[in-house]
């Protein structure tokens, strides 16, 4: 089962109340994101990571992270604007600023990437239950993912509590779900 949740701010920006289809980027996944995921995903011990990331990890355990999910989110976290061509203006004080139209593009690219990552997870045996968390605000867009584990979660369940961010959470459930 595929579950997509958005807070009201993300749904409004993407036009999801009308129909989800327009949120898909017309040219598909940005070249930078395609390159980032070209090698697929891999298991690193009990964690899911991008295959290219797994090649560079050292067996250091989960470090100072509260649990494996928090470690996984750290390893699998990046800024979408580093891979998607958007305009990032910089104020005099050094703070980046991303216009709402570009935030929409970051969310749409993040959603497309999440669906791709979830598909990769469902394509292995046994299929992996994966959660992708996408957010955008006036300063950046972020993407992170992790395996779904009971009692471990890296976001607030009530996405509307994120008042400064547009949030999307995509989960793949078990094949029998």
Tab-separated table of C-alpha atoms in Angstrom:
chain	number	residue	atom	x	y	z
A	1	UNK	CA	0.000	0.000	0.000
A	2	UNK	CA	1.228	3.492	-0.848
A	3	UNK	CA	0.215	6.313	1.479
A	4	UNK	CA	0.830	9.984	0.708
A	5	UNK	CA	0.205	12.598	3.420
A	6	UNK	CA	0.615	16.348	3.022
A	7	UNK	CA	0.078	19.210	5.369
A	8	UNK	CA	-2.425	21.815	4.188
A	9	UNK	CA	0.353	24.177	3.067
A	10	UNK	CA	1.903	21.557	0.760
A	11	UNK	CA	-1.484	20.446	-0.588
A	12	UNK	CA	-2.466	24.022	-1.384
A	13	UNK	CA	0.848	24.816	-3.074
A	14	UNK	CA	0.747	21.639	-5.187
A	15	UNK	CA	-2.938	21.998	-6.042
A	16	UNK	CA	-3.605	18.567	-4.553
A	17	UNK	CA	-7.151	19.495	-3.574
A	18	UNK	CA	-8.019	19.666	-7.251
A	19	UNK	CA	-6.044	16.637	-8.449
A	20	UNK	CA	-2.676	15.071	-7.611
A	21	UNK	CA	-1.612	14.536	-11.243
A	22	UNK	CA	-0.553	18.177	-11.856
A	23	UNK	CA	2.079	17.878	-9.113
A	24	UNK	CA	4.256	15.624	-11.274
A	25	UNK	CA	7.023	17.612	-12.949
A	26	UNK	CA	6.442	17.775	-16.731
A	27	UNK	CA	10.021	16.706	-17.512
A	28	UNK	CA	10.090	13.998	-14.840
A	29	UNK	CA	12.793	13.695	-12.236
A	30	UNK	CA	15.548	16.330	-12.428
A	31	UNK	CA	18.837	15.094	-13.882
A	32	UNK	CA	20.656	15.662	-10.577
A	33	UNK	CA	18.185	13.477	-8.696
A	34	UNK	CA	18.300	10.805	-11.418
A	35	UNK	CA	22.093	10.750	-11.097
A	36	UNK	CA	21.892	10.594	-7.298
A	37	UNK	CA	19.670	7.498	-7.421
A	38	UNK	CA	21.078	5.860	-10.575
A	39	UNK	CA	22.761	3.055	-8.619
A	40	UNK	CA	19.592	2.339	-6.639
A	41	UNK	CA	19.302	1.554	-2.956
A	42	UNK	CA	21.063	-1.013	-0.808
A	43	UNK	CA	20.878	-2.479	2.654
A	44	UNK	CA	23.677	-1.440	4.967
A	45	UNK	CA	23.260	-3.754	7.912
A	46	UNK	CA	19.556	-3.218	8.731
A	47	UNK	CA	19.357	0.248	7.192
A	48	UNK	CA	18.362	1.258	3.678
A	49	UNK	CA	20.670	3.752	1.967
A	50	UNK	CA	21.513	4.890	-1.529
A	51	UNK	CA	23.915	2.360	-3.061
A	52	UNK	CA	26.560	5.030	-3.669
A	53	UNK	CA	26.305	6.063	-0.019
A	54	UNK	CA	26.745	2.468	1.177
A	55	UNK	CA	30.098	2.313	-0.634
A	56	UNK	CA	31.431	5.154	1.528
A	57	UNK	CA	30.098	4.188	4.946
A	58	UNK	CA	32.391	2.915	7.635
A	59	UNK	CA	31.174	0.492	10.277
A	60	UNK	CA	30.782	3.110	13.012
A	61	UNK	CA	27.362	2.031	14.226
A	62	UNK	CA	24.620	4.581	14.729
A	63	UNK	CA	26.931	7.045	16.494
A	64	UNK	CA	25.121	9.406	18.824
A	65	UNK	CA	21.713	8.939	17.210
A	66	UNK	CA	18.742	7.883	19.302
A	67	UNK	CA	17.936	4.916	17.057
A	68	UNK	CA	18.638	3.368	13.668
A	69	UNK	CA	15.861	5.386	12.015
A	70	UNK	CA	17.414	8.689	13.133
A	71	UNK	CA	20.807	7.541	11.823
A	72	UNK	CA	19.244	6.470	8.536
A	73	UNK	CA	17.496	9.836	8.119
A	74	UNK	CA	20.792	11.603	8.704
A	75	UNK	CA	22.635	9.500	6.129
A	76	UNK	CA	19.744	9.746	3.633
A	77	UNK	CA	19.130	13.481	3.959
A	78	UNK	CA	19.974	16.143	1.408
A	79	UNK	CA	18.883	19.517	0.114
A	80	UNK	CA	16.732	19.288	-2.997
A	81	UNK	CA	17.924	22.668	-4.271
A	82	UNK	CA	21.401	21.151	-4.638
A	83	UNK	CA	20.005	18.834	-7.354
A	84	UNK	CA	17.011	20.687	-8.802
A	85	UNK	CA	17.514	23.849	-10.869
A	86	UNK	CA	15.805	26.542	-8.796
A	87	UNK	CA	16.742	30.117	-7.980
A	88	UNK	CA	18.102	30.626	-4.491
A	89	UNK	CA	18.552	34.306	-3.731
A	90	UNK	CA	20.778	35.282	-0.834
A	91	UNK	CA	19.883	38.196	1.421
A	92	UNK	CA	22.478	40.636	2.717
A	93	UNK	CA	22.614	38.680	5.982
A	94	UNK	CA	23.450	35.483	4.063
A	95	UNK	CA	20.044	33.825	4.449
A	96	UNK	CA	18.895	31.961	1.345
A	97	UNK	CA	15.434	32.737	-0.061
A	98	UNK	CA	13.438	30.462	-2.373
A	99	UNK	CA	10.320	31.815	-4.083
A	100	UNK	CA	7.044	29.945	-3.700
A	101	UNK	CA	7.061	28.789	-7.355
A	102	UNK	CA	10.458	27.174	-6.795
A	103	UNK	CA	9.269	25.660	-3.496
A	104	UNK	CA	6.460	24.072	-5.520
A	105	UNK	CA	9.031	22.631	-7.944
A	106	UNK	CA	11.100	21.288	-5.035
A	107	UNK	CA	8.020	19.617	-3.533
A	108	UNK	CA	6.985	18.135	-6.885
A	109	UNK	CA	10.515	16.831	-7.493
A	110	UNK	CA	10.656	15.485	-3.923
A	111	UNK	CA	7.332	13.691	-4.382
A	112	UNK	CA	8.512	12.198	-7.679
A	113	UNK	CA	11.773	11.115	-6.045
A	114	UNK	CA	9.875	9.603	-3.100
A	115	UNK	CA	7.716	7.539	-5.434
A	116	UNK	CA	10.894	6.374	-7.202
A	117	UNK	CA	12.645	5.438	-3.930
A	118	UNK	CA	9.521	3.610	-2.710
A	119	UNK	CA	9.346	1.725	-6.022
A	120	UNK	CA	12.989	0.688	-5.617
A	121	UNK	CA	12.192	-0.588	-2.127
A	122	UNK	CA	9.212	-2.575	-3.370
A	123	UNK	CA	11.317	-4.117	-6.159
A	124	UNK	CA	13.668	-6.065	-3.864
A	125	UNK	CA	12.935	-9.363	-2.136
A	126	UNK	CA	11.603	-9.164	0.427
A	127	UNK	CA	10.094	-5.741	-0.308
A	128	UNK	CA	11.227	-2.945	1.999
A	129	UNK	CA	8.799	-0.699	3.832
A	130	UNK	CA	10.143	2.801	3.275
A	131	UNK	CA	9.107	6.264	4.436
A	132	UNK	CA	10.176	9.382	2.529
A	133	UNK	CA	9.846	12.835	4.073
A	134	UNK	CA	9.858	15.866	1.784
A	135	UNK	CA	9.720	19.471	2.942
A	136	UNK	CA	10.142	22.924	1.477
A	137	UNK	CA	10.154	26.396	2.941
A	138	UNK	CA	11.502	29.819	2.097
A	139	UNK	CA	15.131	28.798	2.702
A	140	UNK	CA	15.462	25.211	1.406
A	141	UNK	CA	13.884	21.946	0.371
A	142	UNK	CA	14.872	18.703	2.076
A	143	UNK	CA	14.445	15.031	1.307
A	144	UNK	CA	15.158	12.120	3.620
A	145	UNK	CA	14.113	8.495	3.814
A	146	UNK	CA	14.279	5.497	6.131
A	147	UNK	CA	12.879	2.035	6.690
A	148	UNK	CA	9.596	1.971	8.563
A	149	UNK	CA	10.104	0.548	12.056
A	150	UNK	CA	7.586	0.196	14.853
A	151	UNK	CA	8.029	2.922	17.457
A	152	UNK	CA	10.574	4.913	15.409
A	153	UNK	CA	9.539	8.006	13.521
A	154	UNK	CA	11.383	11.099	12.353
A	155	UNK	CA	8.438	13.449	11.911
A	156	UNK	CA	5.395	14.632	13.813
A	157	UNK	CA	2.277	12.672	12.833
A	158	UNK	CA	0.213	15.880	12.581
A	159	UNK	CA	1.885	17.456	9.551
A	160	UNK	CA	-0.084	20.687	9.972
A	161	UNK	CA	1.991	21.353	13.112
A	162	UNK	CA	4.815	22.230	10.718
A	163	UNK	CA	3.697	25.821	10.280
A	164	UNK	CA	6.785	27.081	8.443
A	165	UNK	CA	7.190	24.124	6.093
A	166	UNK	CA	5.238	22.427	3.360
A	167	UNK	CA	5.443	18.716	4.254
A	168	UNK	CA	4.819	15.471	2.396
A	169	UNK	CA	5.276	11.996	3.897
A	170	UNK	CA	5.134	8.953	1.626
A	171	UNK	CA	5.001	5.425	3.060
A	172	UNK	CA	5.020	2.023	1.471
A	173	UNK	CA	3.279	-0.559	3.566
A	174	UNK	CA	3.694	-4.291	3.528
A	175	UNK	CA	2.702	-6.147	0.349
A	176	UNK	CA	-0.362	-7.567	2.121
A	177	UNK	CA	-1.488	-4.118	3.335
